[in-house]
Coordinates of C-alpha atoms and ligand atoms in Angstrom, one line a residue:
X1 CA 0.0 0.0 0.0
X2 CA 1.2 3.2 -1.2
X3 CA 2.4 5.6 2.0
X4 CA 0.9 8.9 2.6
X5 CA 1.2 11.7 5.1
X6 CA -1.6 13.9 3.1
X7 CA -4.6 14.2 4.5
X8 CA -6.1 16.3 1.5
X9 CA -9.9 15.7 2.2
X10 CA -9.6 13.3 4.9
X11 CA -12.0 15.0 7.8
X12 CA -10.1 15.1 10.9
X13 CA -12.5 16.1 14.4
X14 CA -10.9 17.0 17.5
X15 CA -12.7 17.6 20.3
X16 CA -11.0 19.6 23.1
X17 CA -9.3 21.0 20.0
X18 CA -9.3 24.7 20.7
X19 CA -6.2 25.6 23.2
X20 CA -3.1 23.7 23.8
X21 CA -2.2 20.0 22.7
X22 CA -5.0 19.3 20.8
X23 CA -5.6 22.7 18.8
X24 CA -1.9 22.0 17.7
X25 CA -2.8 18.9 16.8
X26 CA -5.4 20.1 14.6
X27 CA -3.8 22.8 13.0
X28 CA -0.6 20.1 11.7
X29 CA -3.3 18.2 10.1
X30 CA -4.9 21.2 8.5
X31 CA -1.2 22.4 7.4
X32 CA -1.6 19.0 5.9
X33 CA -4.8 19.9 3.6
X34 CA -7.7 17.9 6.1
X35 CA -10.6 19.2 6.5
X36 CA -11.0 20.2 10.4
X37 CA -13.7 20.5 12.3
X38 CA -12.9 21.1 16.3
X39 CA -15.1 21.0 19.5
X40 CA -14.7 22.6 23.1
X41 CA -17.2 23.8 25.8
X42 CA -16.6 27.9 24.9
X43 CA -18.1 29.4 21.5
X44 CA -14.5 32.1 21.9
X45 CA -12.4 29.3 21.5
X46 CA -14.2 27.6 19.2
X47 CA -14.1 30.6 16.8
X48 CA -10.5 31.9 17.6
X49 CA -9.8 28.1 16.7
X50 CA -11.7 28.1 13.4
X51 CA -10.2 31.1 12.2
X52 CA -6.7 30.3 12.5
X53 CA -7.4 27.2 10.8
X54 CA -8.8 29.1 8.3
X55 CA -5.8 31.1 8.4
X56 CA -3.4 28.2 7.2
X57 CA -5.8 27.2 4.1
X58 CA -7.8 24.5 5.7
X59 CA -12.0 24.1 5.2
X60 CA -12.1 24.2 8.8
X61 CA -15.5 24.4 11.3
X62 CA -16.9 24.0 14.8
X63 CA -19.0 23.8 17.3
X64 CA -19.7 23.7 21.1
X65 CA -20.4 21.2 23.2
X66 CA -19.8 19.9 26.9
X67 CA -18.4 16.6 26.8
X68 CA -20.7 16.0 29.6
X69 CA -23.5 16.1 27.8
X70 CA -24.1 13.8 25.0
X71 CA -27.0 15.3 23.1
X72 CA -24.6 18.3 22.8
X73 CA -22.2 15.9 21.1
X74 CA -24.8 14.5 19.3
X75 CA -26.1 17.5 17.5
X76 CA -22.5 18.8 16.5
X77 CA -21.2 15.8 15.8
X78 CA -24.3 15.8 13.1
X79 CA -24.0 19.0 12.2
X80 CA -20.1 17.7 10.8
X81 CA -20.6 14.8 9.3
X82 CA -23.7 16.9 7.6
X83 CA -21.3 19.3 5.9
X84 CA -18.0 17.2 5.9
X85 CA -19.3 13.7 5.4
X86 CA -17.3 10.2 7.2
X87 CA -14.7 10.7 9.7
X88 CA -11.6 9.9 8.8
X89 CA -9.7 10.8 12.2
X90 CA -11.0 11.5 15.5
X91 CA -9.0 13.1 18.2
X92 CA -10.4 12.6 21.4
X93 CA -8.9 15.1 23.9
X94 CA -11.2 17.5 26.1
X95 CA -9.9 17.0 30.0
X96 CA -9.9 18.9 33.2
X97 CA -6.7 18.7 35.8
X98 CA -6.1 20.2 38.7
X99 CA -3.8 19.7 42.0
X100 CA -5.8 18.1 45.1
X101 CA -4.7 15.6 47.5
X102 CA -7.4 13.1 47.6
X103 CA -8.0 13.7 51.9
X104 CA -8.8 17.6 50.3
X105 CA -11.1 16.4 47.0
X106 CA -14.5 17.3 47.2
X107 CA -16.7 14.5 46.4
X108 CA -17.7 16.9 43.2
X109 CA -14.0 17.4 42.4
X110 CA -13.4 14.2 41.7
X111 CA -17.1 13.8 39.9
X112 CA -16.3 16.2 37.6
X113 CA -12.7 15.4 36.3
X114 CA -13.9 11.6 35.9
X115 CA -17.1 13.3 33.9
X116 CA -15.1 15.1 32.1
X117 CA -12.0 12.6 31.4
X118 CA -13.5 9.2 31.2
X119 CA -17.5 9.4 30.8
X120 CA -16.3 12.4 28.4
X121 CA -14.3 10.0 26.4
X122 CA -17.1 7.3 26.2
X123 CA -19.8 10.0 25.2
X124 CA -17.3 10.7 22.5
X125 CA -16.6 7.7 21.2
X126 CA -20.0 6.2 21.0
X127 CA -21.1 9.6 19.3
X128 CA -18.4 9.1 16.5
X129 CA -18.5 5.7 15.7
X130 CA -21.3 5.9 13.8
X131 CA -20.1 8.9 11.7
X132 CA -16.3 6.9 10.8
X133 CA -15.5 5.9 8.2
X134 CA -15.2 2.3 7.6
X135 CA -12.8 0.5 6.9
X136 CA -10.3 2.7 7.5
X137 CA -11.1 5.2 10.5
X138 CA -8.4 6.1 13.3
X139 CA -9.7 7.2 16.4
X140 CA -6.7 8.9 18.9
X141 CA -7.5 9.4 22.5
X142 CA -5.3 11.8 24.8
X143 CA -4.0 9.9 27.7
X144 CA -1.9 10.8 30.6
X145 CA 1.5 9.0 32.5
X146 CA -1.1 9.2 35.8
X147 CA -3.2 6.2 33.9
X148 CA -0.4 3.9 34.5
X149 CA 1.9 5.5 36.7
X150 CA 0.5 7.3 40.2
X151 CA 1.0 10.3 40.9
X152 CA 0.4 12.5 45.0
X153 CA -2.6 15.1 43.9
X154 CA -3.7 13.1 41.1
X155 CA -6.2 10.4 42.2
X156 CA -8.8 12.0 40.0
X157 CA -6.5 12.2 37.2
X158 CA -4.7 9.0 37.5
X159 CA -8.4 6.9 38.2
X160 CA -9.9 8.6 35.2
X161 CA -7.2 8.6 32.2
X162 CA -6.5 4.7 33.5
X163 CA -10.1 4.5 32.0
X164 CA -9.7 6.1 29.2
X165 CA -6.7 3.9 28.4
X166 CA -8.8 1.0 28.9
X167 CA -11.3 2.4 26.7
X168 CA -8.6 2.5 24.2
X169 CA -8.2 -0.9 24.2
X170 CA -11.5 -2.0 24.3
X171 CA -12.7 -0.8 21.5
X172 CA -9.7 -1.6 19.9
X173 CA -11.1 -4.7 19.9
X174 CA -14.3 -3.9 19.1
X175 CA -14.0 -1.9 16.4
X176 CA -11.4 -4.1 14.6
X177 CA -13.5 -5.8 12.6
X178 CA -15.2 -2.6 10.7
X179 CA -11.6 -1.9 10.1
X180 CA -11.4 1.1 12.6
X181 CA -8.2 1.3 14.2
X182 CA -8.4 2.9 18.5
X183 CA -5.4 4.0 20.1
X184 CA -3.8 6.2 22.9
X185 CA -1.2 8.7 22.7
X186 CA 0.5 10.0 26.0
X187 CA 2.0 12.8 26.0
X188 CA 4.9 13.8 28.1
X189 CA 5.3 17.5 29.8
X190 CA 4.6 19.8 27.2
X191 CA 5.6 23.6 27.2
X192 CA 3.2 26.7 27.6
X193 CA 0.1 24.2 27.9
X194 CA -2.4 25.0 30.2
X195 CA -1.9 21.4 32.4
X196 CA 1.4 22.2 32.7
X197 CA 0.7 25.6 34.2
X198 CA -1.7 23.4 36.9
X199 CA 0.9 21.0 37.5
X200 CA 4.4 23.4 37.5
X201 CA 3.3 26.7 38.0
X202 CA 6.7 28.5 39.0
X203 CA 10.1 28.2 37.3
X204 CA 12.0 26.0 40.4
X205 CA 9.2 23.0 39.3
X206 CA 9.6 24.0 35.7
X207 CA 12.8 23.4 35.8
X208 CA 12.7 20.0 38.3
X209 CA 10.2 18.6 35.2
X210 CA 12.7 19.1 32.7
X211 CA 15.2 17.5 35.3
X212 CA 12.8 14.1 35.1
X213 CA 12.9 13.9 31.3
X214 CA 15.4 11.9 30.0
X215 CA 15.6 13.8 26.4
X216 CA 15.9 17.0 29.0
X217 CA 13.5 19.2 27.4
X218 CA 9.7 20.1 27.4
X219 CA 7.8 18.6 24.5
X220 CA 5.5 20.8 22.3
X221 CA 2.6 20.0 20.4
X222 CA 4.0 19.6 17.3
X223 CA 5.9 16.4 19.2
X224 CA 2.0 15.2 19.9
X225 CA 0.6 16.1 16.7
X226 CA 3.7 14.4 14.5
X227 CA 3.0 11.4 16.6
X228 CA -0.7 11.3 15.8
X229 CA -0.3 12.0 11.5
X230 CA 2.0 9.3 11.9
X231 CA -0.7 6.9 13.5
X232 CA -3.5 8.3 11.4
X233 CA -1.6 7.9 8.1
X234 CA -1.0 4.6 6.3
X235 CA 2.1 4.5 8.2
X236 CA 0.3 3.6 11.2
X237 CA -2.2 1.0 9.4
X238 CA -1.5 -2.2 11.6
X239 CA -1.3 0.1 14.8
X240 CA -4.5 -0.5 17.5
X241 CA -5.4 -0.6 20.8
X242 CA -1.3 0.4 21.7
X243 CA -1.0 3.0 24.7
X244 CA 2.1 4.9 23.2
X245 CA 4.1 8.0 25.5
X246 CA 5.4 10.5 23.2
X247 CA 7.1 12.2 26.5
X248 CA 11.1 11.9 25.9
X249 CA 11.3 9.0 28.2
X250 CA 9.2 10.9 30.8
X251 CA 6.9 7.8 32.1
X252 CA 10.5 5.5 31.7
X253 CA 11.9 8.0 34.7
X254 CA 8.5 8.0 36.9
X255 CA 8.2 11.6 35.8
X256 CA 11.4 12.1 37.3
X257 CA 10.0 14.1 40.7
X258 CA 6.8 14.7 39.8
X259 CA 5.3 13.2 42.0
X260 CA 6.8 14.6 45.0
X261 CA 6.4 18.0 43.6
X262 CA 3.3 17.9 43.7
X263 CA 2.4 16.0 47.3
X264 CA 4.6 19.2 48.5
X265 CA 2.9 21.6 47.0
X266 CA 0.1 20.8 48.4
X267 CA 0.8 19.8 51.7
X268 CA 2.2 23.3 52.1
X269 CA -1.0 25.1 50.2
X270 CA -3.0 22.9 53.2
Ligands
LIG1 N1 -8.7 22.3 43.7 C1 -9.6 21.6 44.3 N2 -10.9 21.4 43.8 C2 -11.2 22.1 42.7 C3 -10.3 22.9 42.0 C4 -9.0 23.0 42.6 N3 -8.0 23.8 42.0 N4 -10.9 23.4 40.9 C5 -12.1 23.0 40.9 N5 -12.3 22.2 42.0 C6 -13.6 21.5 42.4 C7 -14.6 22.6 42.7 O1 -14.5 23.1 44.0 C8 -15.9 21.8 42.5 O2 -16.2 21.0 43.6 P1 -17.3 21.6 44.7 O3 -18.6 21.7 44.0 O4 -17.3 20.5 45.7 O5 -16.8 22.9 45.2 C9 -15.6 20.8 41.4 O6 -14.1 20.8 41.3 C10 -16.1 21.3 40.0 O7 -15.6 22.6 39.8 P2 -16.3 23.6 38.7 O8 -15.4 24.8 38.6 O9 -17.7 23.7 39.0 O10 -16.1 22.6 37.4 P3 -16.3 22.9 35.9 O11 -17.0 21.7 35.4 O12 -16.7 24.3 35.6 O13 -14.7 22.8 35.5 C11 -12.6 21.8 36.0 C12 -14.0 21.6 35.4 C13 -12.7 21.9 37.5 C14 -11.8 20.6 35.7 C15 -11.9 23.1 35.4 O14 -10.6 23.2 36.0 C16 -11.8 23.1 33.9 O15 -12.7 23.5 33.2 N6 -10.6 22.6 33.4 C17 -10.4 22.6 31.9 C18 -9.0 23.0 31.6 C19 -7.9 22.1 32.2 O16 -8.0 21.6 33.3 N7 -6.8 21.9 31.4 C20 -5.8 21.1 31.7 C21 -6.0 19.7 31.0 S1 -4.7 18.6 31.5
LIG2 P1 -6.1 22.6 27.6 O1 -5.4 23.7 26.7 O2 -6.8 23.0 28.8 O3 -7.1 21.8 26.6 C1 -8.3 21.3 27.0 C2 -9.3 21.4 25.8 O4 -10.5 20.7 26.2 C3 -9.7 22.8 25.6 O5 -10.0 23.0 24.2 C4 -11.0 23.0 26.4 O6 -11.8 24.1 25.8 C5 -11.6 21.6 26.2 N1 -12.4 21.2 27.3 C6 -12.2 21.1 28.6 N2 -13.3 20.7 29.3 C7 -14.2 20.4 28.3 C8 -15.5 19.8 28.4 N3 -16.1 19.5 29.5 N4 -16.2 19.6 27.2 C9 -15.6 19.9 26.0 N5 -14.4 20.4 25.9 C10 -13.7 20.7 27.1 O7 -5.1 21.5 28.0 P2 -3.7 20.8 27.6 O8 -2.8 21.0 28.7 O9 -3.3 21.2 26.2 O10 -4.1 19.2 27.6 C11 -4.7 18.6 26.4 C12 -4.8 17.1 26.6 O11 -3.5 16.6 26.8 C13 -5.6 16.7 27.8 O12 -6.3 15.5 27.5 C14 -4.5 16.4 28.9 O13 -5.0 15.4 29.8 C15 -3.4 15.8 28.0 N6 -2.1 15.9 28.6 C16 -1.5 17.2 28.7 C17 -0.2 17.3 29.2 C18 0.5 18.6 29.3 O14 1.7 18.7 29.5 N7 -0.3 19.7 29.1 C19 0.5 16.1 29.6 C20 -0.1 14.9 29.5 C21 -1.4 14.8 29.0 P3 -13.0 24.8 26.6 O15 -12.4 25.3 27.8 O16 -13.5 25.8 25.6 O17 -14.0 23.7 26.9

């Protein structure tokens, strides 16, 4: 089979796609000539987003919708496929992080990063599937090193990304047969993102991240959105249900301190 890294046509969603990792993400593949369509909870983003992939040539749309909810979902996921037609790529990436020690979690705290994160990923996935297309399809769902590795101030975090991995592979399964392919990427610590901000807010834990990464450097979201052309292109044809860190060896170290970071920061904020 002939190799490709153009998506000219192909329809690529990502939801969660308008800030950080995932709206760089989406604007590689629309540098690539897909067609783009990206989701998130707040119409500013949305538009912003749609404008600067408009920007860089692509036929780009989107719409809002709370992961939460899957009628939202639903109805924009319709409102696509209406105007684009099959999916060819779906990112799945929409997530909410923040620092807690479990003892200091609200019961709602932890409701709504698991709503958000895992039931979020399931309302997403059962939304798309009928809209891939098939054979062919390559579904990509943002993970996190908390689903395999634990991490102090992340038990909402670590319990809900674990799921979506597992979602990952479940479907993988599946899905196999109608030829759609289901995978995780994980990505490592990546520079001027709004979960690193959560996670290393000053330089001195800046800096200790960069410490834990074996490559000894942030990542960007060119690194995360390289990773996931690759996977969605033919290169990538005989990859499912794999769990893949694109972190410089990040999750191989632990996340060097990360861990401990955070436990500290918070038992001092306490
Ligand atoms: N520490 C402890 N608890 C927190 C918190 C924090 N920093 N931020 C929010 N919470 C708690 C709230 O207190 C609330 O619980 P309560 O009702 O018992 O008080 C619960 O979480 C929900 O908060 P709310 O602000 O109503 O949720 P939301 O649904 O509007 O937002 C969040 C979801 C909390 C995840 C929000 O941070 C968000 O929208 N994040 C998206 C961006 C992001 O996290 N990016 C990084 C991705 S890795
Ligand atoms: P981000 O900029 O906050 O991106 C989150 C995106 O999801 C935004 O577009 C946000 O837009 C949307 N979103 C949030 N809650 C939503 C909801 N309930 N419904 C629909 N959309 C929602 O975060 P990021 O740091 O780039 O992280 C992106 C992904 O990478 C996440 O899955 C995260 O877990 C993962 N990750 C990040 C890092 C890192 O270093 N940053 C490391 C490992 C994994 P709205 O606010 O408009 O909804």
């Amino acid at each position: 089979m002939a190799i490709s890294l153009d998506f000219k046509g192909k329809v690529v969603v990502v939801v969660g796609g308008t800030s950080g990792i995932n709206r760089g993400i989406a604007e590689l593949f629309a540098a690539q000539g897909a067609r783009v369509a990206v989701a998130s909870r707040r119409q500013k983003k949305v538009d912003e987003t749609v404008d600067s992939l408009q920007r860089l040539g692509a036929d780009a749309i989107g719409f809002t919708a709370d992961v939460r909810e899957p009628k939202e979902l639903e109805s924009g996921l319709e409102e696509v496929h209406q105007k684009f037609g099959d999916f060819d790529v779906v990112v799945s990436g929409a997530a909410g992080n923040f620092p807690s020690l479990a003892n200091d979690l609200s019961w709602n705290g932890f409701k709504s990063v698991v709503d958000i994160d895992l039931r979020g990923t399931f309302h997403v996935m059962k939304a798309v599937f009928p809209r891939l297309r098939k054979p062919g399809a390559s579904v990509i769902n943002i993970s996190a090193p908390q689903a395999f590795l634990p991490m102090k101030a992340q038990v909402h975090v670590c319990a809900a990304k674990a799921g979506v991995d597992m979602i990952t592979r479940t479907l993988a399964l599946e899905w196999g047969a109608s030829g759609v392919r289901v995978n995780s990427i994980v990505p490592g610590p990546i520079d001027g993102t709004e979960g690193m901000a959560r996670l290393a807010p000053d330089e001195k834990s800046r800096k200790s991240a960069i410490r834990g990464v074996p490559l000894g450097r942030f990542g960007t979201p060119v690194d995360i959105g390289n990773a996931c052309l690759f996977l969605a292109s033919d290169l990538g044809s005989y990859i499912s249900g794999a769990i893949i860190p694109v972190d410089g060896g990040w999750s191989q170290n632990n996340c060097g301190m990360m861990s401990e970071h955070l436990g500290m920061m918070m038992e001092r904020k306490a």
